[in-house]
Coordinates of C-alpha atoms and ligand atoms in Angstrom, one line a residue:
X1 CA 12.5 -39.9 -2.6
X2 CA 11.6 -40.4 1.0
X3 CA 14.1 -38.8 3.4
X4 CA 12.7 -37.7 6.4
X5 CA 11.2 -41.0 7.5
X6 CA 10.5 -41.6 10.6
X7 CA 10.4 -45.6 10.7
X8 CA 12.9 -47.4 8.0
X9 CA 9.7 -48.9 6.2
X10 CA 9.4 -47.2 2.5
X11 CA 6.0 -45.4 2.2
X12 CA 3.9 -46.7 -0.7
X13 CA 1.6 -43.4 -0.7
X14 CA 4.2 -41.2 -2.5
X15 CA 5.3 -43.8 -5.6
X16 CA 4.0 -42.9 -8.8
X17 CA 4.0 -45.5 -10.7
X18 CA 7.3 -46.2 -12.5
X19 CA 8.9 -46.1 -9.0
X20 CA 5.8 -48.3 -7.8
X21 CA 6.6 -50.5 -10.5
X22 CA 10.8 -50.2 -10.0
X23 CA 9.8 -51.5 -6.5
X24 CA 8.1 -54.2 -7.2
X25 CA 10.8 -55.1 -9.6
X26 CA 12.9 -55.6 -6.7
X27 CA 10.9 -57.9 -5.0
X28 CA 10.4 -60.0 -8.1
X29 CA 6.8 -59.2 -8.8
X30 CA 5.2 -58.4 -12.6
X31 CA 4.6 -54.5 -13.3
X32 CA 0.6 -54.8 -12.7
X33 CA 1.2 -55.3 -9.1
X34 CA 2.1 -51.5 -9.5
X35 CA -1.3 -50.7 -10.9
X36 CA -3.3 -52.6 -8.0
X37 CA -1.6 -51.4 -5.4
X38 CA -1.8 -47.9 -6.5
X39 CA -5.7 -48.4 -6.5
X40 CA -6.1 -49.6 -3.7
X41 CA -4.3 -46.4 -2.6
X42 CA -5.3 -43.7 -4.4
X43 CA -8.7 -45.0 -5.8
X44 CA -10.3 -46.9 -2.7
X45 CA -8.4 -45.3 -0.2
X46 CA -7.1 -48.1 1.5
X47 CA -4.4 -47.7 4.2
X48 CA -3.9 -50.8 5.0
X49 CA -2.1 -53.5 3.3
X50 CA -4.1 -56.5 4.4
X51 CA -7.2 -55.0 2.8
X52 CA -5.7 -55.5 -0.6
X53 CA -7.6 -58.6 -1.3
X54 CA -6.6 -59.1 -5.0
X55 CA -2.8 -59.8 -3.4
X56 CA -2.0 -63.3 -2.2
X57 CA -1.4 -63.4 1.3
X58 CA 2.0 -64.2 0.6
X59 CA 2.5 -61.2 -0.8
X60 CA 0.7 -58.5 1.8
X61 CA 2.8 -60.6 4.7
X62 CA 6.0 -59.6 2.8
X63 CA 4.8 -56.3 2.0
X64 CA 4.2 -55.6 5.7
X65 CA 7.7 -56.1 6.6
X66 CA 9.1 -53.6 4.4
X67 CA 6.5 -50.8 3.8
X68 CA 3.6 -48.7 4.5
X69 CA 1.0 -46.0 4.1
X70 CA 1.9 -43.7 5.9
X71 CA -1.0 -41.0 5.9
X72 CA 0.0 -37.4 8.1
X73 CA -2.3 -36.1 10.9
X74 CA -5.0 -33.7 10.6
X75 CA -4.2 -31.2 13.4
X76 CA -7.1 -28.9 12.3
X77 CA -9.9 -28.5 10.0
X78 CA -12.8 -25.7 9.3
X79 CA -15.0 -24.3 6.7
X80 CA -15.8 -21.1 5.5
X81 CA -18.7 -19.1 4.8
X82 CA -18.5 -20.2 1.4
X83 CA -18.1 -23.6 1.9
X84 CA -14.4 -22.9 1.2
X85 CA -12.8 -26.0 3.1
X86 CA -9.1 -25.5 4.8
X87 CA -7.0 -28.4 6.3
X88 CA -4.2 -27.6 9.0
X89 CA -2.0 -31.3 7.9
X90 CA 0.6 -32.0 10.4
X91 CA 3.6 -33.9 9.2
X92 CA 5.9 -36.5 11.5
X93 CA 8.4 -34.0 12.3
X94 CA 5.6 -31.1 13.5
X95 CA 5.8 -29.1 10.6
X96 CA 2.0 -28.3 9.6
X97 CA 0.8 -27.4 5.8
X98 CA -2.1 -25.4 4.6
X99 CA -4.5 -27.8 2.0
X100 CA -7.7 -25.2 0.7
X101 CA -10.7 -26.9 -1.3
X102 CA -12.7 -24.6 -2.8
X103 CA -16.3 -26.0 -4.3
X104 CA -17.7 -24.2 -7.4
X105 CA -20.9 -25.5 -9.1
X106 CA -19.6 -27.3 -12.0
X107 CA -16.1 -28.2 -10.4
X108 CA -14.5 -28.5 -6.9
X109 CA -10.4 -27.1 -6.9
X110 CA -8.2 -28.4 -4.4
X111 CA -5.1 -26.1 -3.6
X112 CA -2.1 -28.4 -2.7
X113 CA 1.2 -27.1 -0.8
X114 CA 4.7 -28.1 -2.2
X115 CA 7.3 -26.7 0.7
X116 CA 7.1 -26.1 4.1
X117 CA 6.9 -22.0 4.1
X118 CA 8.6 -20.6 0.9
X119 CA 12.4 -19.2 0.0
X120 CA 11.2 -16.8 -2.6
X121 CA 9.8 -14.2 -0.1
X122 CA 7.5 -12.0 -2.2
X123 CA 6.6 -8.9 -0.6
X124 CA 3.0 -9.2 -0.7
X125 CA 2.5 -12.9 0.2
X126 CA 2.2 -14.2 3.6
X127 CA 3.6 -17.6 3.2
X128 CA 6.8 -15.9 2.2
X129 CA 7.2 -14.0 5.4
X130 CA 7.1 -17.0 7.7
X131 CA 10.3 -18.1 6.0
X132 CA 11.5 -21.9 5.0
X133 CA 11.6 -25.0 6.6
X134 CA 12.0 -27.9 4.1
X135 CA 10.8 -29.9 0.9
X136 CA 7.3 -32.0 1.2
X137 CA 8.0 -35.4 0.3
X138 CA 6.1 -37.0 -3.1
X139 CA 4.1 -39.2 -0.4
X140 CA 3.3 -35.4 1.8
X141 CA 2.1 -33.8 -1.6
X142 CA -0.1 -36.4 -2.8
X143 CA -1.4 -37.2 1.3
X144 CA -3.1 -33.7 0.9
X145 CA -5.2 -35.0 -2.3
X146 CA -5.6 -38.8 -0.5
X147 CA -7.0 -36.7 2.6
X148 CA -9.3 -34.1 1.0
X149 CA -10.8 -36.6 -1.0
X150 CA -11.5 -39.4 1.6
X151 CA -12.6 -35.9 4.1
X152 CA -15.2 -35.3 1.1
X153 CA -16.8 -38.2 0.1
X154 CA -19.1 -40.1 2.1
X155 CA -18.1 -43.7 1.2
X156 CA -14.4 -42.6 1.4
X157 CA -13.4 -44.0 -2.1
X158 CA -13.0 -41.7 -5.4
X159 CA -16.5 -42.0 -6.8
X160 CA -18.0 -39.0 -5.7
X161 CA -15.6 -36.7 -7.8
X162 CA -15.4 -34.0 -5.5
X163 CA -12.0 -33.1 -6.3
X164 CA -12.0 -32.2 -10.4
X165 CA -9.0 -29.8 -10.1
X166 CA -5.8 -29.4 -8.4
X167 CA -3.7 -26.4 -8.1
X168 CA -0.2 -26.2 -6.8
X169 CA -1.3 -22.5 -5.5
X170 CA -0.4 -23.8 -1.7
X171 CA 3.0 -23.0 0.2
X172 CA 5.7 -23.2 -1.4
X173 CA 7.3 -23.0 -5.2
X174 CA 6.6 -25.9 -6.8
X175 CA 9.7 -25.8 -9.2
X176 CA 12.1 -25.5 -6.2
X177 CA 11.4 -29.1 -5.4
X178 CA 10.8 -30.6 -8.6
X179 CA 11.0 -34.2 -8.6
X180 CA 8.7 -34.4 -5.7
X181 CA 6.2 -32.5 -7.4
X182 CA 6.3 -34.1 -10.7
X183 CA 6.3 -37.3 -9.0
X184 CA 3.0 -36.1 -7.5
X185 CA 1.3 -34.6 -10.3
X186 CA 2.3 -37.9 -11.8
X187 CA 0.1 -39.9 -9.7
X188 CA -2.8 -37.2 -9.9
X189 CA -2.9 -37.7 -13.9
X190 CA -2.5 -41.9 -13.4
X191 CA -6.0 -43.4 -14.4
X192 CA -5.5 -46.0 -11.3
X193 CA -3.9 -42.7 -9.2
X194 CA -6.8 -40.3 -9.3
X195 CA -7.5 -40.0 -13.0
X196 CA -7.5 -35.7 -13.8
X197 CA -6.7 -34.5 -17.0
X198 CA -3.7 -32.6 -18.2
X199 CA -5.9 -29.6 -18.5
X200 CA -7.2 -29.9 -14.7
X201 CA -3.8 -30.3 -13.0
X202 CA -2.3 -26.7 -12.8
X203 CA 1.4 -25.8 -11.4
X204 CA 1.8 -22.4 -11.0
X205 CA 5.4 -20.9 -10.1
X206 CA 7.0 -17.4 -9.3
X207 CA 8.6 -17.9 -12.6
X208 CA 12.1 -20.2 -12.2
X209 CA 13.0 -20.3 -15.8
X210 CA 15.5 -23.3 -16.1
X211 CA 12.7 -25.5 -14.3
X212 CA 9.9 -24.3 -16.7
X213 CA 12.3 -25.6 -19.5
X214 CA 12.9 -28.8 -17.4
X215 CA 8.6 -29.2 -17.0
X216 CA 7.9 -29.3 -20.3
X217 CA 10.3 -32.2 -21.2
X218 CA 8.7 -34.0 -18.8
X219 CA 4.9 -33.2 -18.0
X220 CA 2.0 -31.5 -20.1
X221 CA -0.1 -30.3 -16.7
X222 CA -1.5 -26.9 -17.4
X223 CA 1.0 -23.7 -16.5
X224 CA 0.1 -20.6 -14.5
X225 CA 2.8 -18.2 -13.9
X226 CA 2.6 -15.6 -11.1
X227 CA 3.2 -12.1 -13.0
X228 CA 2.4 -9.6 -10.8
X229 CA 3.8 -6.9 -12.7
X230 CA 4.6 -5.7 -15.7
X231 CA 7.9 -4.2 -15.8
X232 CA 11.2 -5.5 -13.9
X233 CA 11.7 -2.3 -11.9
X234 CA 8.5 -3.6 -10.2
X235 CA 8.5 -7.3 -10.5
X236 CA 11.9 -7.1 -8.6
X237 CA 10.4 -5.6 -5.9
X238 CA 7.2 -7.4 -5.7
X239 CA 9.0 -10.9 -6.9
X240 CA 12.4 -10.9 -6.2
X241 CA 13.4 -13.7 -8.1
X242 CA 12.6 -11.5 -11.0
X243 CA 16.4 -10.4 -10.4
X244 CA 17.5 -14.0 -11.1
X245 CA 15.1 -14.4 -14.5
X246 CA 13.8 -10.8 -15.3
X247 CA 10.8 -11.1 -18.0
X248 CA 12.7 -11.2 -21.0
X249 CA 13.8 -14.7 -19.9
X250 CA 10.7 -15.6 -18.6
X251 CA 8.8 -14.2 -21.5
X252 CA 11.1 -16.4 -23.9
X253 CA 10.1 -19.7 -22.3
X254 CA 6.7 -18.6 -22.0
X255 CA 6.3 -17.7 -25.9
X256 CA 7.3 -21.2 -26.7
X257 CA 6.2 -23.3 -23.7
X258 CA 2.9 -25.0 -25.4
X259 CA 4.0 -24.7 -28.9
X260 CA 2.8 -28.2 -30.0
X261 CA -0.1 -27.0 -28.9
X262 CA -1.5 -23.9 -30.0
X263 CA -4.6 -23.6 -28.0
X264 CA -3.1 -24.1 -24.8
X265 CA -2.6 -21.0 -22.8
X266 CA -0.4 -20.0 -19.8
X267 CA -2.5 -18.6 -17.3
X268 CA -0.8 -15.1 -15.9
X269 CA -1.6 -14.7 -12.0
X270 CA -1.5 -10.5 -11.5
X271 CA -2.3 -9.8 -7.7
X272 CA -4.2 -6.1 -7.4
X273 CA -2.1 -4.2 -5.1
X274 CA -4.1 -0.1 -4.9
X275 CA -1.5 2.4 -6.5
X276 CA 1.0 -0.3 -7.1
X277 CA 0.6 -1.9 -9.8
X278 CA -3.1 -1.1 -11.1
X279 CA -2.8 1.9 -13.2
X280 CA -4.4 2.0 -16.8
X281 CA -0.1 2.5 -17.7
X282 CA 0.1 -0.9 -16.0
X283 CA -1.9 -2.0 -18.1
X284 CA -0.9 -0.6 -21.3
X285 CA 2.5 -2.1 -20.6
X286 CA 1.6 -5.7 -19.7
X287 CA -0.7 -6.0 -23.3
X288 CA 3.0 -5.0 -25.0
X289 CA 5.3 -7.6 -22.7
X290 CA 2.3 -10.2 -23.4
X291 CA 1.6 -9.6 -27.5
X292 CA 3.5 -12.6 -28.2
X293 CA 2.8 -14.7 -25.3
X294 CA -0.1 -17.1 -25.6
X295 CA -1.4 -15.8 -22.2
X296 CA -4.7 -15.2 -20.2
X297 CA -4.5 -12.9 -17.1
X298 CA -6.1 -13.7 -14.1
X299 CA -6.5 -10.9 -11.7
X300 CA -6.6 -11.4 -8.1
X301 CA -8.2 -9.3 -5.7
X302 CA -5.0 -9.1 -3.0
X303 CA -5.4 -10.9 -0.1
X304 CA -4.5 -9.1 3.3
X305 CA -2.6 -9.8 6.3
X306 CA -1.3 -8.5 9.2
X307 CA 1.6 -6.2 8.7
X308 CA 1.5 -6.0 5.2
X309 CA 2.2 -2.6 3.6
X310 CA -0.1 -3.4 0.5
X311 CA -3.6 -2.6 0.1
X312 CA -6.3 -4.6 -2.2
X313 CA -7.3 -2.2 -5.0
X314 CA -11.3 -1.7 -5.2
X315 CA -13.3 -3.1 -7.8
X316 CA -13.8 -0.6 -9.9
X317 CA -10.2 -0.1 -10.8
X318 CA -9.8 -4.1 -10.9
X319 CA -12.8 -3.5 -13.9
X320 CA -11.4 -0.7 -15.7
X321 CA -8.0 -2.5 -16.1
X322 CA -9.8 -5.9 -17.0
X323 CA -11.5 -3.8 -19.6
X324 CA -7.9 -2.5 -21.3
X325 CA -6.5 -5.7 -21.4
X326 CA -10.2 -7.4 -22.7
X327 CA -10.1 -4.6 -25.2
X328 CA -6.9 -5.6 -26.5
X329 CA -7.9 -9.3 -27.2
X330 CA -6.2 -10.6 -23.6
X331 CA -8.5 -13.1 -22.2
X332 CA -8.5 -11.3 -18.3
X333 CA -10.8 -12.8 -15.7
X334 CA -10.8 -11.4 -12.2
X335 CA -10.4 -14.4 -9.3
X336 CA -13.4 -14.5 -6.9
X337 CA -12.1 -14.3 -3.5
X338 CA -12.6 -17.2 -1.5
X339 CA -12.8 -18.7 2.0
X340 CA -11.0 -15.3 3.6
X341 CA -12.8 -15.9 6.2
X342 CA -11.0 -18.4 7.7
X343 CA -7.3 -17.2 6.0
X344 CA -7.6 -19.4 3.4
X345 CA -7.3 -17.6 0.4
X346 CA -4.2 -17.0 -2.0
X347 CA -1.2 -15.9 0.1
X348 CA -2.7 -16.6 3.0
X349 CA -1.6 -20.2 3.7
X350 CA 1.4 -20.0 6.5
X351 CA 0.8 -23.0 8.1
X352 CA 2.9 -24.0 11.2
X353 CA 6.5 -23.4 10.0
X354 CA 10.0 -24.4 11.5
X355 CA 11.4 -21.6 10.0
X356 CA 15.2 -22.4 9.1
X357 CA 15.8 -19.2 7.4
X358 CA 14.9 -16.9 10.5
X359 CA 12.9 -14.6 8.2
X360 CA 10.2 -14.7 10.0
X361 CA 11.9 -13.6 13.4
X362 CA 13.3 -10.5 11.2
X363 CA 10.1 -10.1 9.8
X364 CA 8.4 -9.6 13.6
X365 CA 11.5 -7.5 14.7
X366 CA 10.4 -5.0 11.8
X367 CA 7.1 -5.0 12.5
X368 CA 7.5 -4.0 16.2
X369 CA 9.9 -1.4 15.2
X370 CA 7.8 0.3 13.3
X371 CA 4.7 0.1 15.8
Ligands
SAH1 N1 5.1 -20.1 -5.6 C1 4.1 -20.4 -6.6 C2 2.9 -21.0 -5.9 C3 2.1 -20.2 -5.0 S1 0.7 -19.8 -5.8 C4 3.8 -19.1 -7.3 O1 4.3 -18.1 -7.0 O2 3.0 -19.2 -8.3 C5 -0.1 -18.7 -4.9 C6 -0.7 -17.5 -5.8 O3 -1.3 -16.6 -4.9 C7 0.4 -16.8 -6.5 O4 0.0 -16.3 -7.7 C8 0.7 -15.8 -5.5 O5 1.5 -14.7 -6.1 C9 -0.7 -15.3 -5.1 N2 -0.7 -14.6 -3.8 C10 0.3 -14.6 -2.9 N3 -0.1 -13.8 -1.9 C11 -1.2 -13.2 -2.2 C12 -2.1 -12.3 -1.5 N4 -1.8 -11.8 -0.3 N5 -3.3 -12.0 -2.1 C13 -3.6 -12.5 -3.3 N6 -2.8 -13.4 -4.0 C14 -1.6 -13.7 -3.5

């Protein structure tokens, strides 16, 4: 699980709590020593091992030798007009991450990162242009929830319940480092981790079929899929791994994915790009590719940045296309933009990336060619 460690002690912060409870098999201790430890973590937000005052001393001596909680840096914070709140997190080998908390009046969304940068490059999302470093860690996925909520509350522990929602809407594509993410989203459900409900933990992917079979064996968090478009000829441009699993596959597992529940939905992410893909056609066609899909549609407002081609369409076009799907039964809700101020809405997360793929070189090139 932990592989880019820089000291040989295991880090405690990333163990859900089967692995919590596999390592304290190891050392000879009962299962609840998985549970305390965990709360001390996740619930009190306790870094140090000596603080955990319900282990024998005995027991934090020996857990000192051999492991830690090992918490990354914040290398920069700020808040928007909107209260929006964005975290800069810098991991031990100088990659940084984007973390966005986004308060609402009757809940408070945190927007975790999975990767450092993103392979899928989608042609209208930032992240994807700064190319790929590497995989977060379990313990780097769940730090970002560990630091927003202590950077939140006044007294530092869970109480206050700022945090009542987490995304995986950060860098990255959740599915393309699954264990690590499950292992996270593990801990985020745990009643001694932080507690959230099924319904409150939301993975959202580009759409990586075999892994959305693979999720549902394994996790019931709540599903949002980023659509964009509703016909491959498009989707392949504006998603490229729409060429790897066009919609027919991705419609398939989506038909199915909740079917022991009928009442949950998946939540189809459509970003408004003007003339691209918000026509009242558009439209027509996604209400026939979603008919048997137990979707909603969210629309979001795009989000832009500096060289990109694509333009946000205006709000009365983002209405009148609401209206044809609402008028076809789909439940369609447009996204209020937030915290753009300060680049941290959707698709605008880049981060600090050591970029591995040297995407982002080609991607400057381009742009100065064309300038
Ligand atoms: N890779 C996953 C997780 C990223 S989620 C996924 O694709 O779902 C981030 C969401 O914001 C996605 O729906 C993404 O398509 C959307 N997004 C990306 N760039 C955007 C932009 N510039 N404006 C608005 N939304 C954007």
């Amino acid at each position: 699980m932990e592989t880019l460690t820089q000291t040989t002690k295991i880090n405690l912060l990333g163990l859900d709590e089967k692995a919590m409870q596999e390592f304290f098999h190891t050392l000879g201790e009962k299962p609840y020593r998985a549970q305390q430890v965990l709360k001390w973590i996740h619930f009190q937000g306790v870094s140090d091992i000596q603080s955990m005052t319900n282990l024998s001393k005995a027991l934090r001596d020996k857990l000192q030798d051999i492991a830690e909680i090992r918490i990354p840096e914040i290398a920069y914070e700020s808040t928007a007009s909107d209260d929006t709140h964005k975290w800069l997190i810098r991991l031990a080998d100088g990659n940084c991450i984007e973390t966005v908390y986004i308060p609402e009046k009757e809940r408070g969304t945190l927007c975790v990162s999975s990767q450092v940068g993103c392979t899928l490059n989608c042609d209208f999302c930032s992240t994807g242009k700064q190319g790929f470093s590497r995989n977060l860690t379990s313990a780097e996925i769940i730090s970002q929830v560990w630091v927003a909520v202590r950077g939140l509350s006044q007294s530092g522990t869970l109480h206050d319940r700022a945090v009542t929602n987490v995304v995986m809407m950060g860098m990255g594509e959740p599915l393309l480092n699954f264990d690590n993410v499950v292992s996270a989203m593990n801990i985020m459900l745990d009643d001694y981790g932080y507690g959230l409900s099924k319904r409150r933990v939301t993975l959202s992917t580009a759409g990586v079929v075999p892994a959305m079979k693979q999720l549902r064996e394994v996790s019931d968090v709540a599903l949002a899929v980023s659509l964009h478009a509703p016909n491959d000829e498009l989707r392949n441009v504006l998603v490229p791994l729409n060429k790897k699993y066009p919609l027919k596959e991705l419609m398939a597992v989506c038909q199915d994915y909740f079917k022991e529940d009928k009442r949950r939905h998946i939540m189809m992410e459509y970003v408004m790009l003007a003339g691209v893909n918000d026509t009242p056609a558009h439209a027509k066609q996604l209400i026939t590719l979603l008919q048997d899909v137990p979707a909603k549609v969210n629309l979001i407002p795009f989000n832009p940045f500096p060289s990109t081609i694509y333009k946000r369409s205006d709000d009365a076009t983002i209405l009148r296309f609401r209206e044809i799907l609402m008028a076809a039964g789909i439940n369609a809700l447009t996204r209020k933009t937030r915290g753009d101020d300060i680049d941290a809405a959707c698709g605008q997360l880049v981060g600090q990336v050591k970029d591995r793929t040297r995407r982002s070189e080609r991607h400057r090139k381009s742009i100065a060619q064309a300038q």
